[in-house]
CSV table of C-alpha atoms and ligand atoms in Angstrom, one decimal:
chain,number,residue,atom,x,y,z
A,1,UNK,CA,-17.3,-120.0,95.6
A,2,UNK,CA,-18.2,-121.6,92.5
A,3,UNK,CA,-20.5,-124.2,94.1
A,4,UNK,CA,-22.7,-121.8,95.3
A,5,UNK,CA,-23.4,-120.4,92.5
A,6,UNK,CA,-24.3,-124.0,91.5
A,7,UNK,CA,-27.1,-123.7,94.0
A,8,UNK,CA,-28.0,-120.8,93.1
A,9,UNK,CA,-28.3,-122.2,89.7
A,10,UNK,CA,-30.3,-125.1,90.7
A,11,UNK,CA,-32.8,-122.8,92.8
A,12,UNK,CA,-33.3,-120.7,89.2
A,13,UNK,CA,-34.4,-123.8,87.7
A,14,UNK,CA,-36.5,-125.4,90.3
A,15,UNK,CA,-38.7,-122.0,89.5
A,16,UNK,CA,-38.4,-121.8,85.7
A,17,UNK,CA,-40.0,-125.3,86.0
A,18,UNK,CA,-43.1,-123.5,88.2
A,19,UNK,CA,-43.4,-121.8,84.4
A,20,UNK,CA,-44.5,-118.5,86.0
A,21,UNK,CA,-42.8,-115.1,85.3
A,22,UNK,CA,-43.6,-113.4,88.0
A,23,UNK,CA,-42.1,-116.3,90.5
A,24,UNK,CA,-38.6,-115.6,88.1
A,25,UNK,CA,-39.5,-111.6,88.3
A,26,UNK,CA,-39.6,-111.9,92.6
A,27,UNK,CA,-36.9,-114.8,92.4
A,28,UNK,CA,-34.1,-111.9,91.3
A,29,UNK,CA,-35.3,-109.4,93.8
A,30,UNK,CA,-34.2,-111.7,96.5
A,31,UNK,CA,-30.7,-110.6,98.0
A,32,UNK,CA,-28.6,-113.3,98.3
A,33,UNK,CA,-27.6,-114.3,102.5
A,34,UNK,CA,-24.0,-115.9,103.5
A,35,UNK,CA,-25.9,-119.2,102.2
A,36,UNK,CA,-24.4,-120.9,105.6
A,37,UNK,CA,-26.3,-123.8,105.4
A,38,UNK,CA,-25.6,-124.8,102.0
A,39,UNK,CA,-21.8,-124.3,102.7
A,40,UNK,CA,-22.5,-126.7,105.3
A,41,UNK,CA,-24.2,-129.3,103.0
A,42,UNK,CA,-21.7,-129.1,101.0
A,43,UNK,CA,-18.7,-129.7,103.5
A,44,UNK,CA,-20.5,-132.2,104.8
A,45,UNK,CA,-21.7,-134.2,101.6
A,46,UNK,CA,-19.5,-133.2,99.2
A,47,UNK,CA,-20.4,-131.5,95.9
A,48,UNK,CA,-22.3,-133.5,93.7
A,49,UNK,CA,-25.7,-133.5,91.9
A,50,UNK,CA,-28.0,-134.7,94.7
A,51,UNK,CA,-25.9,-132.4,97.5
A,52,UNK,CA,-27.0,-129.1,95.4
A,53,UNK,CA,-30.5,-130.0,95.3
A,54,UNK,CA,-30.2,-130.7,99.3
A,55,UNK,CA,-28.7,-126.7,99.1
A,56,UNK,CA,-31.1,-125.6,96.7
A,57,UNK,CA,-34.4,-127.2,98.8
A,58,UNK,CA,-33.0,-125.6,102.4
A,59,UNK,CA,-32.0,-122.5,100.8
A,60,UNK,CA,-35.4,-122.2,99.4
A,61,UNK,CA,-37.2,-123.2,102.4
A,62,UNK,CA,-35.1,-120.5,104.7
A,63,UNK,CA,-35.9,-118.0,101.6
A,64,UNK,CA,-39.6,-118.6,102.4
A,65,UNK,CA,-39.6,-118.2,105.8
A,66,UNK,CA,-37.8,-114.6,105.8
A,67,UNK,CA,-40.6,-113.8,103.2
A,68,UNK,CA,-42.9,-114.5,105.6
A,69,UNK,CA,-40.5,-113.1,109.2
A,70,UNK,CA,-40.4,-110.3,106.7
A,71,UNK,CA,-43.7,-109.0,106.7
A,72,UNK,CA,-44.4,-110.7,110.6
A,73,UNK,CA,-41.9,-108.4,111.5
A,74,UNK,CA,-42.9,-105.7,109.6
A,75,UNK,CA,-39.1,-105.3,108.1
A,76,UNK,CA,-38.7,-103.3,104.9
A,77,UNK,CA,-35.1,-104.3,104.0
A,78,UNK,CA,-33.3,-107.9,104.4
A,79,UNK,CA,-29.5,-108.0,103.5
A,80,UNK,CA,-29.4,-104.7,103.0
A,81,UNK,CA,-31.9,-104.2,100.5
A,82,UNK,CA,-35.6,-103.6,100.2
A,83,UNK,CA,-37.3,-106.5,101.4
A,84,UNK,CA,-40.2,-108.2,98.7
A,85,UNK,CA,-42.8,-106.4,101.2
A,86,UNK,CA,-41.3,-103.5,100.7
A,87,UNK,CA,-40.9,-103.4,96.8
A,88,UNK,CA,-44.5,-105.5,96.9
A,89,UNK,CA,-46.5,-105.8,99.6
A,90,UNK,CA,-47.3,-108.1,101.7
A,91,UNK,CA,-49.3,-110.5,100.0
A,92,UNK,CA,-46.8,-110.8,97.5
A,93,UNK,CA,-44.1,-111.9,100.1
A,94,UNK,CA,-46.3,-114.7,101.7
A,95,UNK,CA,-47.5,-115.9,98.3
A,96,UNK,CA,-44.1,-116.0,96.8
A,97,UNK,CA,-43.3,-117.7,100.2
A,98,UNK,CA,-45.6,-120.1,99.8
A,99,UNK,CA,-44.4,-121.0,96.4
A,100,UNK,CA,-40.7,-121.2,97.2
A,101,UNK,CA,-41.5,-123.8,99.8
A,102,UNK,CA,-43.9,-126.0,98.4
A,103,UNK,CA,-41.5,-125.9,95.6
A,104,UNK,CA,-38.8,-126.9,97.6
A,105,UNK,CA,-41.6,-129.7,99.4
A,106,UNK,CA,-41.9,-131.1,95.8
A,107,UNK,CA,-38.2,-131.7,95.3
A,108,UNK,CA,-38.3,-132.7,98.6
A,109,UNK,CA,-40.4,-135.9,98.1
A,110,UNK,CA,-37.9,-137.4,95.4
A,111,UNK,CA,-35.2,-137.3,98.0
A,112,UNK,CA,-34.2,-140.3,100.4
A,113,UNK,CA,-37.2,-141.0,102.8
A,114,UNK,CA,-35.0,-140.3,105.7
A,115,UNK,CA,-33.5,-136.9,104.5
A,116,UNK,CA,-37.3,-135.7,103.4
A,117,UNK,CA,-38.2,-136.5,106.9
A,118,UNK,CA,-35.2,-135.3,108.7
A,119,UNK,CA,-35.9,-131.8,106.4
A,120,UNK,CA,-39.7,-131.5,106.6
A,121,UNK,CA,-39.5,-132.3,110.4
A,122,UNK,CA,-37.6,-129.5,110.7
A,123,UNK,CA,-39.7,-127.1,108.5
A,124,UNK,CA,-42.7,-127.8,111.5
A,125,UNK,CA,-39.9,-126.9,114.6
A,126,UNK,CA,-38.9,-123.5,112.6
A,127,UNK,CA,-42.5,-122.8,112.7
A,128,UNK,CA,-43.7,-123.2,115.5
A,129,UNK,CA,-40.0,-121.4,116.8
A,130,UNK,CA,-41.6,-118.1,114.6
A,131,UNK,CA,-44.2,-118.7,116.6
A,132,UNK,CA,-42.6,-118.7,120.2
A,133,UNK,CA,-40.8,-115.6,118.9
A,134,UNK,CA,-44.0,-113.5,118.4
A,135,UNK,CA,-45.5,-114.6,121.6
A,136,UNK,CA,-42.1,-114.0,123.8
A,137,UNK,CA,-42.3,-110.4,122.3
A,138,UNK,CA,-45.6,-109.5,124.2
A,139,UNK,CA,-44.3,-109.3,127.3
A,140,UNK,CA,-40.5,-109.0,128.8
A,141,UNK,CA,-39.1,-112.4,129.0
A,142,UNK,CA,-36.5,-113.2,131.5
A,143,UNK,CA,-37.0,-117.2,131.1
A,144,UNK,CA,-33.3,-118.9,129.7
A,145,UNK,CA,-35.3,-122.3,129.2
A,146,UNK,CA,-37.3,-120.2,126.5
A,147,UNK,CA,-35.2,-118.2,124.7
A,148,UNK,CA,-32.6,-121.2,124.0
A,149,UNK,CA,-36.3,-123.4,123.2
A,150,UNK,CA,-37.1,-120.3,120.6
A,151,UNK,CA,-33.8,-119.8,119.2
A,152,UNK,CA,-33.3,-123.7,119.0
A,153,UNK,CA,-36.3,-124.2,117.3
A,154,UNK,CA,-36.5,-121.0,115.2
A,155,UNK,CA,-33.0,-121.1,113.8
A,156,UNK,CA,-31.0,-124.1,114.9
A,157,UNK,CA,-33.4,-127.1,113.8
A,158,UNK,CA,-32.8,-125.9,109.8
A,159,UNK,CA,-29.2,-126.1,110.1
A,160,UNK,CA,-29.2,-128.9,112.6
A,161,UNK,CA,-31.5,-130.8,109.9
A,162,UNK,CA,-29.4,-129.7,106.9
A,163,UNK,CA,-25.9,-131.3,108.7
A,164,UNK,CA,-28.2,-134.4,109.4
A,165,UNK,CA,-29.1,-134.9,106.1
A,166,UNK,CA,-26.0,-134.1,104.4
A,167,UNK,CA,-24.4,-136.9,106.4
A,168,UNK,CA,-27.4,-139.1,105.7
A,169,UNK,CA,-26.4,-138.5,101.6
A,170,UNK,CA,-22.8,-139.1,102.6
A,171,UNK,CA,-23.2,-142.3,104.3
A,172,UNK,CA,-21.4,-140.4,107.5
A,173,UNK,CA,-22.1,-140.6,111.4
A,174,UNK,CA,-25.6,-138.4,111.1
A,175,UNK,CA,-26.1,-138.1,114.7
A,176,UNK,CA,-22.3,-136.0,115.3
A,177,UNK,CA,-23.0,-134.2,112.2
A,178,UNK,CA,-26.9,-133.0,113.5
A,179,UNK,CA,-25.2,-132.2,117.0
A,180,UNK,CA,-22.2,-130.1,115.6
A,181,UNK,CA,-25.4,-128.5,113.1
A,182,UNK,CA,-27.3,-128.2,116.1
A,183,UNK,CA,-24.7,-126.2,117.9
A,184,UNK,CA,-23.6,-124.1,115.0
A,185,UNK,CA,-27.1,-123.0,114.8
A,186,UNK,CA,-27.6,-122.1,118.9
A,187,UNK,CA,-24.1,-119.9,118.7
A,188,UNK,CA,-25.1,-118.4,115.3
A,189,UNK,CA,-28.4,-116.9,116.5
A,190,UNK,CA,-27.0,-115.6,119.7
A,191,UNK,CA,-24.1,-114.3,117.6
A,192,UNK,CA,-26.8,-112.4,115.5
A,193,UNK,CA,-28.2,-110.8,118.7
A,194,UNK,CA,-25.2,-110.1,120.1
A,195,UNK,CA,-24.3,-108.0,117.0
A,196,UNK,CA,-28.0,-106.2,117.1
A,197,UNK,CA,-26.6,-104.4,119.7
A,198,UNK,CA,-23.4,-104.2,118.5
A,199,UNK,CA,-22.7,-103.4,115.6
A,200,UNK,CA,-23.7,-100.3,113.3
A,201,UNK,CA,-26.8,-100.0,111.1
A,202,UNK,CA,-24.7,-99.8,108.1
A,203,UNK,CA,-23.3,-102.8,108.5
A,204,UNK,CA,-26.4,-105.0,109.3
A,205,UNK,CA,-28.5,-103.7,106.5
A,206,UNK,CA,-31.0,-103.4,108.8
A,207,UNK,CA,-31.2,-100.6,111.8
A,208,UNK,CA,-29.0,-101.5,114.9
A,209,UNK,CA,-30.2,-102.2,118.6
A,210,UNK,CA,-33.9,-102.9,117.2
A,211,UNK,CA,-34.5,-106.4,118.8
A,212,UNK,CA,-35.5,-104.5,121.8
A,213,UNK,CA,-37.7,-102.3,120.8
A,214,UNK,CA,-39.2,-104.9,119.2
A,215,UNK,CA,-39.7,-106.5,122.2
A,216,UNK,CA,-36.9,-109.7,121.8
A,217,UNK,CA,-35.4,-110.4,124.9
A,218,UNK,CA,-32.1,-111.6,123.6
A,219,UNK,CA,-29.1,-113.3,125.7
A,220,UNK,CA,-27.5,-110.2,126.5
A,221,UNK,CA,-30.8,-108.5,128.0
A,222,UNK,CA,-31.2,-111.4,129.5
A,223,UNK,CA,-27.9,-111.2,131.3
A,224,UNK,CA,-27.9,-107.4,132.0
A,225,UNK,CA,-32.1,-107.6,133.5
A,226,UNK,CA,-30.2,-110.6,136.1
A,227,UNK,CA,-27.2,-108.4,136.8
A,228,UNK,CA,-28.5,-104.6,137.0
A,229,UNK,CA,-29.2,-102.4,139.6
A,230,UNK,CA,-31.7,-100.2,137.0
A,231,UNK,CA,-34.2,-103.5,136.2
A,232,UNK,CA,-36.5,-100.7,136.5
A,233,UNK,CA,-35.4,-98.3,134.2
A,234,UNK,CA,-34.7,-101.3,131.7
A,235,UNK,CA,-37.7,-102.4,132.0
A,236,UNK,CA,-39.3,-98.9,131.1
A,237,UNK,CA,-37.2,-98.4,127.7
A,238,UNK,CA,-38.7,-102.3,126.4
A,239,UNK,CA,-40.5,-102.0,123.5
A,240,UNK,CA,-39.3,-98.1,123.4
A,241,UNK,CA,-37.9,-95.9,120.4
A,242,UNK,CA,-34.6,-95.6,121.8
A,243,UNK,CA,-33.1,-91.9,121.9
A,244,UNK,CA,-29.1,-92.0,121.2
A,245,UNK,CA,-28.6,-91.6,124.9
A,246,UNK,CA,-30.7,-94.6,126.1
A,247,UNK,CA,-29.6,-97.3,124.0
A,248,UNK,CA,-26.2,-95.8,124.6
A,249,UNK,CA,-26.9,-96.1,128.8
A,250,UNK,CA,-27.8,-100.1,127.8
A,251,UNK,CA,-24.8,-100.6,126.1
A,252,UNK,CA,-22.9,-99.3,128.8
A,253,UNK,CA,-24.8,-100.9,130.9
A,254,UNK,CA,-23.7,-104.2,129.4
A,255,UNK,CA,-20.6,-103.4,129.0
A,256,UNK,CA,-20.7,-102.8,133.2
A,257,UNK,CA,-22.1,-106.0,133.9
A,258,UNK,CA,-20.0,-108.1,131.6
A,259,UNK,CA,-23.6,-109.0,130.0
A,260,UNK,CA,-22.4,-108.8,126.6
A,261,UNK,CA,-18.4,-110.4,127.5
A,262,UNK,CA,-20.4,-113.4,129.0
A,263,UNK,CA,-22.9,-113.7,125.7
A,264,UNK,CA,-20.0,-113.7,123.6
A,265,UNK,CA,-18.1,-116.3,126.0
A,266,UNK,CA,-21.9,-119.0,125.8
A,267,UNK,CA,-22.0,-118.3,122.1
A,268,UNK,CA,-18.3,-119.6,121.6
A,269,UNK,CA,-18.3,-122.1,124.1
A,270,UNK,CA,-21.1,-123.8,121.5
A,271,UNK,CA,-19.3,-123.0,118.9
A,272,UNK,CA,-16.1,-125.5,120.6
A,273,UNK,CA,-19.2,-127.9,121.6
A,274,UNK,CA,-19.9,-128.3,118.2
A,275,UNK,CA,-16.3,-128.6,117.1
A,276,UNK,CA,-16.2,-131.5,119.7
A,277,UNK,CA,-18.7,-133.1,117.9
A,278,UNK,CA,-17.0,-133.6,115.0
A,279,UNK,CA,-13.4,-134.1,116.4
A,280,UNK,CA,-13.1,-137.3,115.3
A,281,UNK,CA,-13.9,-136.5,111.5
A,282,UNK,CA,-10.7,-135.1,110.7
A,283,UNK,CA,-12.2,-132.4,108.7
A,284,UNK,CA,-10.5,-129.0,109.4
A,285,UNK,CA,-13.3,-127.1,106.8
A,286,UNK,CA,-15.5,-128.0,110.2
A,287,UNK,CA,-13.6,-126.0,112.0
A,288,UNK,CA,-13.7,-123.3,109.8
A,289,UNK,CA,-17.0,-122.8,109.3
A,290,UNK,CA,-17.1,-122.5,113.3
A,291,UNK,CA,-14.3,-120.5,113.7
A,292,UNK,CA,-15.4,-118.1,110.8
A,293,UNK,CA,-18.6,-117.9,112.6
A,294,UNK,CA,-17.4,-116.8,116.4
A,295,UNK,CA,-14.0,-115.4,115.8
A,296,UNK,CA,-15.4,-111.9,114.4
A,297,UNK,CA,-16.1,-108.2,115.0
A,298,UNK,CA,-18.4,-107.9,117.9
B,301,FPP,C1,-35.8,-114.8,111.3
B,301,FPP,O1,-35.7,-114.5,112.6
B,301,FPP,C2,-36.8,-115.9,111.1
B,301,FPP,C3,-36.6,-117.2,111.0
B,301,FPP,C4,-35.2,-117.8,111.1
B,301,FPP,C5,-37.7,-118.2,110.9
B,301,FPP,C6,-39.0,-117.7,110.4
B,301,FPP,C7,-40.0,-118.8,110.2
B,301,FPP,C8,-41.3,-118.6,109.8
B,301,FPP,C9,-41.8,-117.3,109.4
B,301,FPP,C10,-42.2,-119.8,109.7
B,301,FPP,C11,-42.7,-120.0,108.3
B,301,FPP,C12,-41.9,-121.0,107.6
B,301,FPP,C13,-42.0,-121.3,106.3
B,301,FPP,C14,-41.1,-122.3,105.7
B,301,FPP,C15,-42.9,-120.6,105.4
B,301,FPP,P1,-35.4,-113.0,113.1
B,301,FPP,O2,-36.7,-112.2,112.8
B,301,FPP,O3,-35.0,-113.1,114.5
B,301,FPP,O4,-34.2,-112.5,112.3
B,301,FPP,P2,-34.1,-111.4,111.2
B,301,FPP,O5,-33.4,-110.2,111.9
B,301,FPP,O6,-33.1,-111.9,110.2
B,301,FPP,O7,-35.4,-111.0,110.6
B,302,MG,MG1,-37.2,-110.8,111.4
């Protein structure tokens, strides 16, 4: 898609204007994601000067805050390649962190008073989401209310935000476009858990069925700890190196319980919630995005 390369484009300059050589240096080492919210902006607002900035200052914002997830989490690759920790270290992933998003804070503040607030607002929520994250992974969380509150605030505030404000610049309904952005975002973090578990390493760039051992209590633990007979034995592999044979028993196990059919089934039925949102907007490219989004490989 050429208009992501646009953004891309734009994000390029936004740092050559830092004048730094080592932000440029760090900026190329960053593998590139499905950019999901920009192709959202960008449905939603239309391609135009002002839309790519919106891309270019959420894309840079998310960017920072896998810097940082990055070395929270102790990850040494991110889409398949060696994370900036990794090739760095960690202080060069926070700091370079830090300067994508104040960066992106600084564009920020010559856009719309409403979009700026809609964003930063937004920027706080993902925070303090990272932060729910790290503290549900102390102990084994079987609470609904807060993972949907984590992964709401972690993931789907962002792209909830960047629909808002792309209708904001469009002059369109912004409270249908933040719910449908809302819901896109709750489905697309449960599909990423769902697909922890079941898909290969190889093709999540990162190793498969880790979430667990790292002590996230996703929707389909959640579901199988409710519905097993074993809630012992689950318990006892948390925060475990798996060997083949247990993670292959929890899959099973899932599989038994209709744990993981069931995730799948809430992750879609948000995905049509959010379609229902926008309904009315005659704008199959919407749909798309959803569809694109649930109707995969689990
Ligand atoms: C990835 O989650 C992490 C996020 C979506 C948000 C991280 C937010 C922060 C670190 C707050 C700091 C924010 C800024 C702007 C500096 P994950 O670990 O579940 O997913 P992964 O498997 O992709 O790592
Ligand atoms: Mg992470």
């Amino acid at each position: 898609m050429i208009e992501l390369e646009k953004v891309k484009e734009q994000i390029k300059n936004f740092i050559i204007e830092c004048d730094d050589e080592k932000c440029i240096e760090l900026l190329e080492k960053l593998a590139t994601g499905k950019m999901l919210r920009s192709k959202l902006i960008l449905k939603i607002a239309g391609i135009n000067e002002e839309s790519i900035k919106l891309c270019a200052i959420v894309e840079m914002i998310h960017a920072s805050s896998l810097l940082h997830d990055d070395v929270i989490d102790e990850a040494d690759t991110r889409r398949g390649q060696p994370s900036v920790n990794a090739l760095y270290d960690n202080k060069t992933s926070i700091m370079f962190g830090d300067v994508l998003y104040s960066k992106a804070f600084t564009q920020l503040t010559q856009m719309p008073k409403e979009i700026a607030y809609t964003i930063s607002n937004a920027v706080t929520l993902l925070s303090i989401g990272e932060m729910i994250d790290v503290d549900l992974t102390k102990n084994f969380n079987t609470s609904y209310d807060k993972y949907f509150d984590m992964i709401y605030k972690k993931t789907a505030s962002l792209i909830e935000a960047s629909a808002k404000a792309a209708a904001l610049l469009a002059k369109k309904d912004e409270n249908k476009f933040a719910l449908y952005g809302k819901n896109l975002g709750l489905a697309f973090q449960m599909i990423d858990d769902i697909l922890d578990i079941t898909q290969d390493s190889k093709t999540l760039g990162k190793p498969a069925m880790l979430d667990f051992v790292e002590g996230k209590v996703t929707i389909p633990y959640l579901l199988l700890f409710e519905r097993t007979e074993h809630k012992d034995k689950l318990k006892s592999l948390y925060k475990k190196e798996l060997l083949q044979e247990e993670s292959a028993w929890i899959k099973q196990e899932m599989i038994n319980t209709k744990a993981l059919e069931d995730s799948i089934k809430q992750a879609k039925q948000l995905g049509h919630e959010a379609i229902k949102a926008v309904e009315n907007e005659n704008d199959d490219s919407l749909v798309q995005i959803m569809t694109a989004m649930i109707e995969r490989e689990f």
